[in-house]
Structure formats: C-alpha cells, structure tokens
Amino acid sequence: MRMVDLIARKRDGHELSKTEIDFIVQGYTNGTIPDYQMSSFLMAAFFRGMTPIETANMTMAMVASGDTIDLSAIEGVKVDKHSTGGVGDTTTIVLAPLVAAVGVPVAKLSGRGLGHTGGTVDKFEAIPGFQAEISSEQFIKQVNEVKVAVTGPTGNLTPADKKIYALRDVTGTVNSIPLMASSIMSKKIASGSDAIVLDVKVGAGAFMKDLDSAKALAKAMVDIGNNVGRNTMAVISDMNQPLGFAIGNALEVKEAIDTLRGEGPEDLHELCLTLGSHMVYLAKQASSVSEARSKLEEAISSGRALETFKAFIAAQGGDASIVDDPSKLPAAAYRIEVKAKEAGYVSEIVADSIGTAAMILGAGRATKESEIDLSVGLMLHKKIGDEVKPGDTLVTIHSNRETVDDVIESIYESYTIASGKVEHPVLVHAEIH
Ligand code: URA
Ligand code: CA
C-alpha cells in the first residue's frame, strides 16, 4: 500500500477501507508517513468528507494507537458525558455526584484547561485537599463504593489523535465534521465507558456557530458511537452566552453546590437535568427519560445529591465541609462591580471574550505552563433577555489585583445592550439519536 495512492483516492472522493485507514493512522503515528503526506490527506478529507463507516474506522484506529482504560471491574453500565467546548461550563461538577446519587457509576477521566477557565480537574482542585491524581486501583474501588471518582490524565490515550490534531491545527483542517467527530469520540471510547451522552454546544461561544452544523457534528458522533457498540446520544445546547452565572474555578464549585441544592441558576439546573436524565436512562437506572428526570429531581430535593457530593469529596481527600460552608473555598481579595451605562435589554454576551476576561484575571491558563488562580473569576448578574437600568451591576469581578481596567474593558466589549425587548434564548435546541 502506498500513501500517495490513498491520498489520490480520497482526493477523487472514493471511500477508503478499514485496512487503508489503519495504514494511514498507524503510519502517521509511528513516523513512516511524513507530515506533508498526512497534511495532504487531511485536506482531501476536509473537502471530500468521510462516510460514517470511514469515520468510525478512523476513530477506532486512533483508539488502537494507545492505551485504553478498562472499567470492567466496575459494576453496572458506565456512562460518560462530554461537552464540546463552552465557557464556564459547570455541568460536569454537578452531574458527577447527581447521577451517582441515583445509582449510575461515574468513572470520570478529566483534563486540565487551556484558555478560558480551568478544566474539570482544576475546578475540583479548588476544593481544599482534593486529590485528582489517584491510582487506578483507588479509582475503580471508589466508583464501586461511592459511585463516583474523578481522575486526571492517565496513561497514553490516543497518541494518534494528539499528533493528528496538532497537524490539523497548523494546516487549516480543524473545522471538518468527520475529523472533529472522530477526534472527540476516540478519546471518549479509549476512556472505557459503555454509553456516552454528548452535549454539543451551538452559538457564538462554541465551535459550531449555527444549528445545522451543530446537528451534523452531533449526528457524526452519535453514528460513530452506535457503529462501534457504544450507546450514544446528543443534546444540542445553547452557547450564545455562558451557562450559569459563575466563571472561574472556586466560583463554579460554589455554583455547582447551589445547583445540587436546587438553588442554582435556571439554565444550568435545566441543562443538568436534561443531560442527567439521558445518562440515567442509558445506564438503565430508569425505564424512561422522564422517570430518570423525576429520580434526579428527588435526589436534589431530598439532599441525597449533596450527600453524594460530600462522600465523593471526602473519598478523594478533600474537605467536605465546604459543601455546608462554601466560604471555606479559596476567595479573591477584591470584588469590583461592573455597572451598566445605559438602559435596555441584554442582547448579547460574547462567551469567548467573557472567558478571555476570566483568563486575564488568572482563572485560566494562557500557556500550558501558567499557574491558575483558583479563587478569581466573574459572576454574571445579567443574562440575555434581562432588563437593565443605568447603574445596575452587570458583572462582579473577583480579583487578586486592585486594578482591573483591562478586564472591565473586555466585559463591556462582550455585553451588548439593545433598546428594545429581547427574548430569553432557547436552551436545548435538539436531541440527536
Ligand atoms: N476537540 C477535539 O478534541 N478535537 C477536535 O477535532 C475538535 C475539538
Ligand atoms: Ca458557570
């Protein structure tokens, strides 16, 4: 087999076989196929697309390139949730203990963040004492005992994806639906869960700016999962503004606690119930999605979700008393209010630039080497559709430096205030099965 022939076949719009895709992925990973040929292939795939079978084969070839996590020692159907991008997305912190509280085993592998705010591991590390670096033995034992555990990056998962994604990044081939779908799904499948709920974000702050492309990405990922024996569905949710009010690590932990108590922001609460009920249903802990939702509502109102969160924190060495007393979480030295200058209705909050404002404060990493400040961030007081009067607080900045003119500037840039009435945006746009 010669790479040049496979490039030409893809260029001419033909479907490649599993053997041919394996040859490309293995060859590129072990260095026998050079960057220039792989670049050419990726560009051909970008323009010609890939069939669902090719996309599934590409995914499994990337899974086979490295380690895979074996979760078979955990009882029950393991369900994972993945959100594509998003800013200040607190759903994982809420969902892990919430679905565990109704009996779904949660074995969560999470990363650290780059840009915007921290990743899920960073957020949990805002809890004093919390240890994300745990052994795989403790990880498995803890899921069996407490139903939920979170661990940082382990093993050498999908090295092919790392290498191909880095090449796509510099060859203008990131934004291809089959390439994105196989990249994301390869990591989920290597992480070992039996079923997957995808939260595909759409809107100004997301990878996918319009509903049709978000649906196409969701469908491509759902097809991969179902083609390789992992029960998969997707929810398309709105990212025209950040979810919830909190952006920043400790602030998001506090927001997650409020939500587990039933007192969180409406949009975050609703999205967690939507995603959570699909997780519970796929895990076969309810006979319908609506029964799953009632179980989650009961876990919140009875306090069982909060109890599970405490047991989980304690099992990972964290101080569980932060749940009853969130003032024990890291707090910033200064609070600075950003006030509305004009009257009207909020019509736009550019999630990207709000995320960047939080990063400038220190809530996210500018480079892989940067240290995160877990205490800083932003609390939004006004969301799209809310009425504002001059002098109303739009955002509170939690900062460890006194002067934050640069941050205030980018907050004003992200907010648009319209004079006429603006509707509250739809949160869940579609479900893809
Ligand atoms: N995230 C990924 O992991 N891969 C992509 O290709 C795009 C987003
Ligand atoms: Ca949030």
PDB file of N, CA, C and O in Angstrom, residues 255-325:
ATOM      1  N   GLU A 255     -21.165  27.401  42.659  1.00  0.00           N
ATOM      2  CA  GLU A 255     -22.377  27.369  41.833  1.00  0.00           C
ATOM      3  C   GLU A 255     -22.914  25.935  41.684  1.00  0.00           C
ATOM      4  O   GLU A 255     -24.129  25.702  41.667  1.00  0.00           O
ATOM      5  N   ALA A 256     -21.989  24.979  41.581  1.00  0.00           N
ATOM      6  CA  ALA A 256     -22.409  23.580  41.483  1.00  0.00           C
ATOM      7  C   ALA A 256     -23.090  23.133  42.775  1.00  0.00           C
ATOM      8  O   ALA A 256     -24.104  22.425  42.744  1.00  0.00           O
ATOM      9  N   ILE A 257     -22.555  23.557  43.924  1.00  0.00           N
ATOM     10  CA  ILE A 257     -23.175  23.208  45.212  1.00  0.00           C
ATOM     11  C   ILE A 257     -24.588  23.786  45.278  1.00  0.00           C
ATOM     12  O   ILE A 257     -25.538  23.101  45.650  1.00  0.00           O
ATOM     13  N   ASP A 258     -24.742  25.059  44.887  1.00  0.00           N
ATOM     14  CA  ASP A 258     -26.081  25.678  44.854  1.00  0.00           C
ATOM     15  C   ASP A 258     -27.029  24.849  43.983  1.00  0.00           C
ATOM     16  O   ASP A 258     -28.185  24.630  44.344  1.00  0.00           O
ATOM     17  N   THR A 259     -26.520  24.404  42.835  1.00  0.00           N
ATOM     18  CA  THR A 259     -27.365  23.662  41.889  1.00  0.00           C
ATOM     19  C   THR A 259     -27.748  22.293  42.458  1.00  0.00           C
ATOM     20  O   THR A 259     -28.882  21.854  42.319  1.00  0.00           O
ATOM     21  N   LEU A 260     -26.809  21.644  43.133  1.00  0.00           N
ATOM     22  CA  LEU A 260     -27.113  20.345  43.753  1.00  0.00           C
ATOM     23  C   LEU A 260     -28.108  20.503  44.907  1.00  0.00           C
ATOM     24  O   LEU A 260     -28.769  19.550  45.308  1.00  0.00           O
ATOM     25  N   ARG A 261     -28.200  21.736  45.425  1.00  0.00           N
ATOM     26  CA  ARG A 261     -29.160  22.013  46.494  1.00  0.00           C
ATOM     27  C   ARG A 261     -30.513  22.449  45.904  1.00  0.00           C
ATOM     28  O   ARG A 261     -31.475  22.658  46.634  1.00  0.00           O
ATOM     29  N   GLY A 262     -30.566  22.607  44.566  1.00  0.00           N
ATOM     30  CA  GLY A 262     -31.820  23.053  43.932  1.00  0.00           C
ATOM     31  C   GLY A 262     -31.938  24.559  43.879  1.00  0.00           C
ATOM     32  O   GLY A 262     -33.000  25.102  43.592  1.00  0.00           O
ATOM     33  N   GLU A 263     -30.815  25.270  44.165  1.00  0.00           N
ATOM     34  CA  GLU A 263     -30.870  26.732  44.198  1.00  0.00           C
ATOM     35  C   GLU A 263     -29.918  27.357  43.189  1.00  0.00           C
ATOM     36  O   GLU A 263     -29.452  28.476  43.362  1.00  0.00           O
ATOM     37  N   GLY A 264     -29.626  26.617  42.127  1.00  0.00           N
ATOM     38  CA  GLY A 264     -28.682  27.130  41.128  1.00  0.00           C
ATOM     39  C   GLY A 264     -29.363  27.947  40.063  1.00  0.00           C
ATOM     40  O   GLY A 264     -30.583  28.071  40.042  1.00  0.00           O
ATOM     41  N   PRO A 265     -28.575  28.518  39.138  1.00  0.00           N
ATOM     42  CA  PRO A 265     -29.143  29.266  38.014  1.00  0.00           C
ATOM     43  C   PRO A 265     -30.041  28.348  37.176  1.00  0.00           C
ATOM     44  O   PRO A 265     -29.745  27.165  37.010  1.00  0.00           O
ATOM     45  N   GLU A 266     -31.135  28.932  36.675  1.00  0.00           N
ATOM     46  CA  GLU A 266     -32.145  28.153  35.964  1.00  0.00           C
ATOM     47  C   GLU A 266     -31.575  27.385  34.768  1.00  0.00           C
ATOM     48  O   GLU A 266     -31.897  26.216  34.556  1.00  0.00           O
ATOM     49  N   ASP A 267     -30.719  28.052  33.956  1.00  0.00           N
ATOM     50  CA  ASP A 267     -30.231  27.380  32.739  1.00  0.00           C
ATOM     51  C   ASP A 267     -29.314  26.207  33.098  1.00  0.00           C
ATOM     52  O   ASP A 267     -29.430  25.113  32.539  1.00  0.00           O
ATOM     53  N   LEU A 268     -28.436  26.403  34.080  1.00  0.00           N
ATOM     54  CA  LEU A 268     -27.533  25.323  34.490  1.00  0.00           C
ATOM     55  C   LEU A 268     -28.330  24.148  35.058  1.00  0.00           C
ATOM     56  O   LEU A 268     -28.087  22.976  34.726  1.00  0.00           O
ATOM     57  N   HIS A 269     -29.298  24.467  35.924  1.00  0.00           N
ATOM     58  CA  HIS A 269     -30.170  23.451  36.526  1.00  0.00           C
ATOM     59  C   HIS A 269     -30.878  22.641  35.436  1.00  0.00           C
ATOM     60  O   HIS A 269     -30.866  21.409  35.445  1.00  0.00           O
ATOM     61  N   GLU A 270     -31.456  23.349  34.475  1.00  0.00           N
ATOM     62  CA  GLU A 270     -32.237  22.683  33.419  1.00  0.00           C
ATOM     63  C   GLU A 270     -31.338  21.800  32.546  1.00  0.00           C
ATOM     64  O   GLU A 270     -31.680  20.668  32.226  1.00  0.00           O
ATOM     65  N   LEU A 271     -30.164  22.324  32.152  1.00  0.00           N
ATOM     66  CA  LEU A 271     -29.294  21.525  31.282  1.00  0.00           C
ATOM     67  C   LEU A 271     -28.787  20.278  32.023  1.00  0.00           C
ATOM     68  O   LEU A 271     -28.701  19.195  31.446  1.00  0.00           O
ATOM     69  N   CYS A 272     -28.482  20.433  33.320  1.00  0.00           N
ATOM     70  CA  CYS A 272     -28.023  19.272  34.088  1.00  0.00           C
ATOM     71  C   CYS A 272     -29.118  18.221  34.192  1.00  0.00           C
ATOM     72  O   CYS A 272     -28.838  17.018  34.098  1.00  0.00           O
ATOM     73  N   LEU A 273     -30.373  18.650  34.383  1.00  0.00           N
ATOM     74  CA  LEU A 273     -31.458  17.673  34.445  1.00  0.00           C
ATOM     75  C   LEU A 273     -31.663  16.985  33.090  1.00  0.00           C
ATOM     76  O   LEU A 273     -31.915  15.787  33.027  1.00  0.00           O
ATOM     77  N   THR A 274     -31.533  17.755  32.010  1.00  0.00           N
ATOM     78  CA  THR A 274     -31.703  17.173  30.674  1.00  0.00           C
ATOM     79  C   THR A 274     -30.607  16.144  30.391  1.00  0.00           C
ATOM     80  O   THR A 274     -30.877  14.997  30.043  1.00  0.00           O
ATOM     81  N   LEU A 275     -29.340  16.553  30.542  1.00  0.00           N
ATOM     82  CA  LEU A 275     -28.228  15.641  30.259  1.00  0.00           C
ATOM     83  C   LEU A 275     -28.259  14.469  31.237  1.00  0.00           C
ATOM     84  O   LEU A 275     -28.063  13.310  30.856  1.00  0.00           O
ATOM     85  N   GLY A 276     -28.506  14.793  32.506  1.00  0.00           N
ATOM     86  CA  GLY A 276     -28.501  13.769  33.556  1.00  0.00           C
ATOM     87  C   GLY A 276     -29.569  12.719  33.302  1.00  0.00           C
ATOM     88  O   GLY A 276     -29.323  11.516  33.479  1.00  0.00           O
ATOM     89  N   SER A 277     -30.758  13.127  32.850  1.00  0.00           N
ATOM     90  CA  SER A 277     -31.805  12.112  32.678  1.00  0.00           C
ATOM     91  C   SER A 277     -31.460  11.176  31.524  1.00  0.00           C
ATOM     92  O   SER A 277     -31.760   9.984  31.594  1.00  0.00           O
ATOM     93  N   HIS A 278     -30.795  11.675  30.486  1.00  0.00           N
ATOM     94  CA  HIS A 278     -30.348  10.765  29.422  1.00  0.00           C
ATOM     95  C   HIS A 278     -29.248   9.819  29.929  1.00  0.00           C
ATOM     96  O   HIS A 278     -29.202   8.647  29.544  1.00  0.00           O
ATOM     97  N   MET A 279     -28.372  10.333  30.797  1.00  0.00           N
ATOM     98  CA  MET A 279     -27.325   9.460  31.360  1.00  0.00           C
ATOM     99  C   MET A 279     -27.951   8.335  32.187  1.00  0.00           C
ATOM    100  O   MET A 279     -27.572   7.164  32.073  1.00  0.00           O
ATOM    101  N   VAL A 280     -28.914   8.695  33.029  1.00  0.00           N
ATOM    102  CA  VAL A 280     -29.558   7.710  33.907  1.00  0.00           C
ATOM    103  C   VAL A 280     -30.303   6.673  33.069  1.00  0.00           C
ATOM    104  O   VAL A 280     -30.250   5.468  33.344  1.00  0.00           O
ATOM    105  N   TYR A 281     -30.954   7.144  32.007  1.00  0.00           N
ATOM    106  CA  TYR A 281     -31.698   6.227  31.134  1.00  0.00           C
ATOM    107  C   TYR A 281     -30.743   5.280  30.408  1.00  0.00           C
ATOM    108  O   TYR A 281     -30.964   4.064  30.382  1.00  0.00           O
ATOM    109  N   LEU A 282     -29.658   5.809  29.831  1.00  0.00           N
ATOM    110  CA  LEU A 282     -28.698   4.940  29.132  1.00  0.00           C
ATOM    111  C   LEU A 282     -28.022   3.959  30.098  1.00  0.00           C
ATOM    112  O   LEU A 282     -27.613   2.875  29.702  1.00  0.00           O
ATOM    113  N   ALA A 283     -27.901   4.371  31.362  1.00  0.00           N
ATOM    114  CA  ALA A 283     -27.296   3.483  32.369  1.00  0.00           C
ATOM    115  C   ALA A 283     -28.296   2.448  32.880  1.00  0.00           C
ATOM    116  O   ALA A 283     -27.971   1.660  33.769  1.00  0.00           O
ATOM    117  N   LYS A 284     -29.512   2.469  32.348  1.00  0.00           N
ATOM    118  CA  LYS A 284     -30.570   1.522  32.706  1.00  0.00           C
ATOM    119  C   LYS A 284     -30.950   1.625  34.183  1.00  0.00           C
ATOM    120  O   LYS A 284     -31.281   0.629  34.833  1.00  0.00           O
ATOM    121  N   GLN A 285     -30.915   2.844  34.711  1.00  0.00           N
ATOM    122  CA  GLN A 285     -31.360   3.070  36.085  1.00  0.00           C
ATOM    123  C   GLN A 285     -32.770   3.669  36.097  1.00  0.00           C
ATOM    124  O   GLN A 285     -33.262   4.082  37.145  1.00  0.00           O
ATOM    125  N   ALA A 286     -33.388   3.764  34.923  1.00  0.00           N
ATOM    126  CA  ALA A 286     -34.781   4.213  34.822  1.00  0.00           C
ATOM    127  C   ALA A 286     -35.324   3.634  33.525  1.00  0.00           C
ATOM    128  O   ALA A 286     -34.571   3.384  32.588  1.00  0.00           O
ATOM    129  N   SER A 287     -36.660   3.438  33.476  1.00  0.00           N
ATOM    130  CA  SER A 287     -37.218   2.805  32.279  1.00  0.00           C
ATOM    131  C   SER A 287     -37.641   3.827  31.232  1.00  0.00           C
ATOM    132  O   SER A 287     -38.010   3.459  30.123  1.00  0.00           O
ATOM    133  N   SER A 288     -37.577   5.119  31.574  1.00  0.00           N
ATOM    134  CA  SER A 288     -37.842   6.150  30.576  1.00  0.00           C
ATOM    135  C   SER A 288     -37.040   7.391  30.971  1.00  0.00           C
ATOM    136  O   SER A 288     -36.593   7.516  32.115  1.00  0.00           O
ATOM    137  N   VAL A 289     -36.902   8.322  30.012  1.00  0.00           N
ATOM    138  CA  VAL A 289     -36.164   9.549  30.300  1.00  0.00           C
ATOM    139  C   VAL A 289     -36.922  10.380  31.336  1.00  0.00           C
ATOM    140  O   VAL A 289     -36.318  11.008  32.216  1.00  0.00           O
ATOM    141  N   SER A 290     -38.258  10.357  31.291  1.00  0.00           N
ATOM    142  CA  SER A 290     -38.998  11.181  32.250  1.00  0.00           C
ATOM    143  C   SER A 290     -38.931  10.589  33.656  1.00  0.00           C
ATOM    144  O   SER A 290     -38.862  11.320  34.646  1.00  0.00           O
ATOM    145  N   GLU A 291     -38.904   9.256  33.746  1.00  0.00           N
ATOM    146  CA  GLU A 291     -38.715   8.647  35.076  1.00  0.00           C
ATOM    147  C   GLU A 291     -37.322   8.996  35.610  1.00  0.00           C
ATOM    148  O   GLU A 291     -37.146   9.280  36.797  1.00  0.00           O
ATOM    149  N   ALA A 292     -36.335   9.014  34.717  1.00  0.00           N
ATOM    150  CA  ALA A 292     -34.970   9.374  35.134  1.00  0.00           C
ATOM    151  C   ALA A 292     -34.942  10.795  35.686  1.00  0.00           C
ATOM    152  O   ALA A 292     -34.319  11.075  36.714  1.00  0.00           O
ATOM    153  N   ARG A 293     -35.655  11.677  35.018  1.00  0.00           N
ATOM    154  CA  ARG A 293     -35.689  13.073  35.459  1.00  0.00           C
ATOM    155  C   ARG A 293     -36.315  13.200  36.852  1.00  0.00           C
ATOM    156  O   ARG A 293     -35.796  13.923  37.711  1.00  0.00           O
ATOM    157  N   SER A 294     -37.413  12.465  37.088  1.00  0.00           N
ATOM    158  CA  SER A 294     -38.037  12.518  38.425  1.00  0.00           C
ATOM    159  C   SER A 294     -37.077  12.028  39.493  1.00  0.00           C
ATOM    160  O   SER A 294     -37.018  12.586  40.592  1.00  0.00           O
ATOM    161  N   LYS A 295     -36.310  10.990  39.164  1.00  0.00           N
ATOM    162  CA  LYS A 295     -35.339  10.463  40.146  1.00  0.00           C
ATOM    163  C   LYS A 295     -34.289  11.523  40.492  1.00  0.00           C
ATOM    164  O   LYS A 295     -33.876  11.657  41.645  1.00  0.00           O
ATOM    165  N   LEU A 296     -33.832  12.266  39.468  1.00  0.00           N
ATOM    166  CA  LEU A 296     -32.818  13.294  39.718  1.00  0.00           C
ATOM    167  C   LEU A 296     -33.410  14.439  40.539  1.00  0.00           C
ATOM    168  O   LEU A 296     -32.755  14.960  41.454  1.00  0.00           O
ATOM    169  N   GLU A 297     -34.647  14.805  40.222  1.00  0.00           N
ATOM    170  CA  GLU A 297     -35.291  15.883  40.989  1.00  0.00           C
ATOM    171  C   GLU A 297     -35.423  15.477  42.451  1.00  0.00           C
ATOM    172  O   GLU A 297     -35.201  16.288  43.357  1.00  0.00           O
ATOM    173  N   GLU A 298     -35.736  14.195  42.656  1.00  0.00           N
ATOM    174  CA  GLU A 298     -35.882  13.697  44.026  1.00  0.00           C
ATOM    175  C   GLU A 298     -34.523  13.697  44.750  1.00  0.00           C
ATOM    176  O   GLU A 298     -34.447  14.031  45.940  1.00  0.00           O
ATOM    177  N   ALA A 299     -33.465  13.350  44.010  1.00  0.00           N
ATOM    178  CA  ALA A 299     -32.128  13.335  44.631  1.00  0.00           C
ATOM    179  C   ALA A 299     -31.725  14.736  45.083  1.00  0.00           C
ATOM    180  O   ALA A 299     -31.056  14.910  46.109  1.00  0.00           O
ATOM    181  N   ILE A 300     -32.162  15.741  44.322  1.00  0.00           N
ATOM    182  CA  ILE A 300     -31.857  17.125  44.707  1.00  0.00           C
ATOM    183  C   ILE A 300     -32.699  17.524  45.909  1.00  0.00           C
ATOM    184  O   ILE A 300     -32.177  17.990  46.930  1.00  0.00           O
ATOM    185  N   SER A 301     -34.016  17.293  45.841  1.00  0.00           N
ATOM    186  CA  SER A 301     -34.880  17.798  46.920  1.00  0.00           C
ATOM    187  C   SER A 301     -34.669  17.042  48.228  1.00  0.00           C
ATOM    188  O   SER A 301     -34.799  17.619  49.308  1.00  0.00           O
ATOM    189  N   SER A 302     -34.282  15.762  48.149  1.00  0.00           N
ATOM    190  CA  SER A 302     -34.064  15.006  49.388  1.00  0.00           C
ATOM    191  C   SER A 302     -32.702  15.278  50.020  1.00  0.00           C
ATOM    192  O   SER A 302     -32.436  14.857  51.135  1.00  0.00           O
ATOM    193  N   GLY A 303     -31.811  15.951  49.287  1.00  0.00           N
ATOM    194  CA  GLY A 303     -30.472  16.203  49.817  1.00  0.00           C
ATOM    195  C   GLY A 303     -29.485  15.079  49.505  1.00  0.00           C
ATOM    196  O   GLY A 303     -28.305  15.167  49.855  1.00  0.00           O
ATOM    197  N   ARG A 304     -29.954  14.014  48.824  1.00  0.00           N
ATOM    198  CA  ARG A 304     -29.073  12.884  48.541  1.00  0.00           C
ATOM    199  C   ARG A 304     -27.948  13.256  47.569  1.00  0.00           C
ATOM    200  O   ARG A 304     -26.832  12.762  47.666  1.00  0.00           O
ATOM    201  N   ALA A 305     -28.237  14.163  46.636  1.00  0.00           N
ATOM    202  CA  ALA A 305     -27.206  14.597  45.682  1.00  0.00           C
ATOM    203  C   ALA A 305     -26.061  15.289  46.428  1.00  0.00           C
ATOM    204  O   ALA A 305     -24.881  15.026  46.165  1.00  0.00           O
ATOM    205  N   LEU A 306     -26.425  16.139  47.406  1.00  0.00           N
ATOM    206  CA  LEU A 306     -25.390  16.827  48.192  1.00  0.00           C
ATOM    207  C   LEU A 306     -24.606  15.843  49.054  1.00  0.00           C
ATOM    208  O   LEU A 306     -23.386  15.969  49.202  1.00  0.00           O
ATOM    209  N   GLU A 307     -25.310  14.862  49.636  1.00  0.00           N
ATOM    210  CA  GLU A 307     -24.633  13.847  50.452  1.00  0.00           C
ATOM    211  C   GLU A 307     -23.627  13.066  49.605  1.00  0.00           C
ATOM    212  O   GLU A 307     -22.519  12.768  50.049  1.00  0.00           O
ATOM    213  N   THR A 308     -24.025  12.735  48.374  1.00  0.00           N
ATOM    214  CA  THR A 308     -23.110  12.008  47.481  1.00  0.00           C
ATOM    215  C   THR A 308     -21.901  12.879  47.151  1.00  0.00           C
ATOM    216  O   THR A 308     -20.764  12.394  47.094  1.00  0.00           O
ATOM    217  N   PHE A 309     -22.126  14.172  46.939  1.00  0.00           N
ATOM    218  CA  PHE A 309     -21.015  15.085  46.649  1.00  0.00           C
ATOM    219  C   PHE A 309     -20.033  15.087  47.825  1.00  0.00           C
ATOM    220  O   PHE A 309     -18.816  15.002  47.637  1.00  0.00           O
ATOM    221  N   LYS A 310     -20.561  15.129  49.058  1.00  0.00           N
ATOM    222  CA  LYS A 310     -19.693  15.135  50.247  1.00  0.00           C
ATOM    223  C   LYS A 310     -18.882  13.846  50.342  1.00  0.00           C
ATOM    224  O   LYS A 310     -17.674  13.881  50.594  1.00  0.00           O
ATOM    225  N   ALA A 311     -19.545  12.715  50.123  1.00  0.00           N
ATOM    226  CA  ALA A 311     -18.846  11.423  50.233  1.00  0.00           C
ATOM    227  C   ALA A 311     -17.739  11.327  49.183  1.00  0.00           C
ATOM    228  O   ALA A 311     -16.642  10.820  49.454  1.00  0.00           O
ATOM    229  N   PHE A 312     -18.028  11.829  48.004  1.00  0.00           N
ATOM    230  CA  PHE A 312     -17.065  11.820  46.895  1.00  0.00           C
ATOM    231  C   PHE A 312     -15.854  12.713  47.213  1.00  0.00           C
ATOM    232  O   PHE A 312     -14.698  12.294  47.066  1.00  0.00           O
ATOM    233  N   ILE A 313     -16.107  13.915  47.701  1.00  0.00           N
ATOM    234  CA  ILE A 313     -15.008  14.826  48.050  1.00  0.00           C
ATOM    235  C   ILE A 313     -14.130  14.188  49.134  1.00  0.00           C
ATOM    236  O   ILE A 313     -12.899  14.155  49.023  1.00  0.00           O
ATOM    237  N   ALA A 314     -14.780  13.663  50.170  1.00  0.00           N
ATOM    238  CA  ALA A 314     -14.028  13.069  51.279  1.00  0.00           C
ATOM    239  C   ALA A 314     -13.194  11.887  50.796  1.00  0.00           C
ATOM    240  O   ALA A 314     -12.033  11.730  51.182  1.00  0.00           O
ATOM    241  N   ALA A 315     -13.764  11.058  49.907  1.00  0.00           N
ATOM    242  CA  ALA A 315     -13.033   9.886  49.412  1.00  0.00           C
ATOM    243  C   ALA A 315     -11.776  10.304  48.658  1.00  0.00           C
ATOM    244  O   ALA A 315     -10.808   9.554  48.589  1.00  0.00           O
ATOM    245  N   GLN A 316     -11.783  11.494  48.071  1.00  0.00           N
ATOM    246  CA  GLN A 316     -10.586  11.963  47.345  1.00  0.00           C
ATOM    247  C   GLN A 316      -9.744  12.928  48.168  1.00  0.00           C
ATOM    248  O   GLN A 316      -8.953  13.704  47.619  1.00  0.00           O
ATOM    249  N   GLY A 317      -9.920  12.870  49.502  1.00  0.00           N
ATOM    250  CA  GLY A 317      -9.051  13.634  50.396  1.00  0.00           C
ATOM    251  C   GLY A 317      -9.441  15.087  50.573  1.00  0.00           C
ATOM    252  O   GLY A 317      -8.726  15.862  51.211  1.00  0.00           O
ATOM    253  N   GLY A 318     -10.587  15.484  50.018  1.00  0.00           N
ATOM    254  CA  GLY A 318     -10.988  16.891  50.090  1.00  0.00           C
ATOM    255  C   GLY A 318     -11.766  17.208  51.365  1.00  0.00           C
ATOM    256  O   GLY A 318     -12.229  16.310  52.067  1.00  0.00           O
ATOM    257  N   ASP A 319     -11.903  18.495  51.640  1.00  0.00           N
ATOM    258  CA  ASP A 319     -12.622  18.965  52.815  1.00  0.00           C
ATOM    259  C   ASP A 319     -14.115  19.082  52.477  1.00  0.00           C
ATOM    260  O   ASP A 319     -14.553  20.067  51.883  1.00  0.00           O
ATOM    261  N   ALA A 320     -14.904  18.070  52.883  1.00  0.00           N
ATOM    262  CA  ALA A 320     -16.324  18.026  52.509  1.00  0.00           C
ATOM    263  C   ALA A 320     -17.147  19.102  53.209  1.00  0.00           C
ATOM    264  O   ALA A 320     -18.274  19.380  52.813  1.00  0.00           O
ATOM    265  N   SER A 321     -16.570  19.737  54.248  1.00  0.00           N
ATOM    266  CA  SER A 321     -17.346  20.768  54.944  1.00  0.00           C
ATOM    267  C   SER A 321     -17.558  22.019  54.094  1.00  0.00           C
ATOM    268  O   SER A 321     -18.384  22.865  54.425  1.00  0.00           O
ATOM    269  N   ILE A 322     -16.835  22.126  52.954  1.00  0.00           N
ATOM    270  CA  ILE A 322     -17.087  23.269  52.052  1.00  0.00           C
ATOM    271  C   ILE A 322     -18.506  23.236  51.487  1.00  0.00           C
ATOM    272  O   ILE A 322     -19.025  24.249  51.049  1.00  0.00           O
ATOM    273  N   VAL A 323     -19.126  22.048  51.483  1.00  0.00           N
ATOM    274  CA  VAL A 323     -20.478  21.946  50.922  1.00  0.00           C
ATOM    275  C   VAL A 323     -21.471  22.716  51.790  1.00  0.00           C
ATOM    276  O   VAL A 323     -22.341  23.420  51.280  1.00  0.00           O
ATOM    277  N   ASP A 324     -21.325  22.594  53.126  1.00  0.00           N
ATOM    278  CA  ASP A 324     -22.213  23.353  54.008  1.00  0.00           C
ATOM    279  C   ASP A 324     -21.697  24.756  54.253  1.00  0.00           C
ATOM    280  O   ASP A 324     -22.453  25.635  54.630  1.00  0.00           O
ATOM    281  N   ASP A 325     -20.406  24.969  54.035  1.00  0.00           N
ATOM    282  CA  ASP A 325     -19.825  26.298  54.272  1.00  0.00           C
ATOM    283  C   ASP A 325     -18.882  26.683  53.126  1.00  0.00           C
ATOM    284  O   ASP A 325     -17.657  26.617  53.257  1.00  0.00           O
TER     285      ASP A 325
END
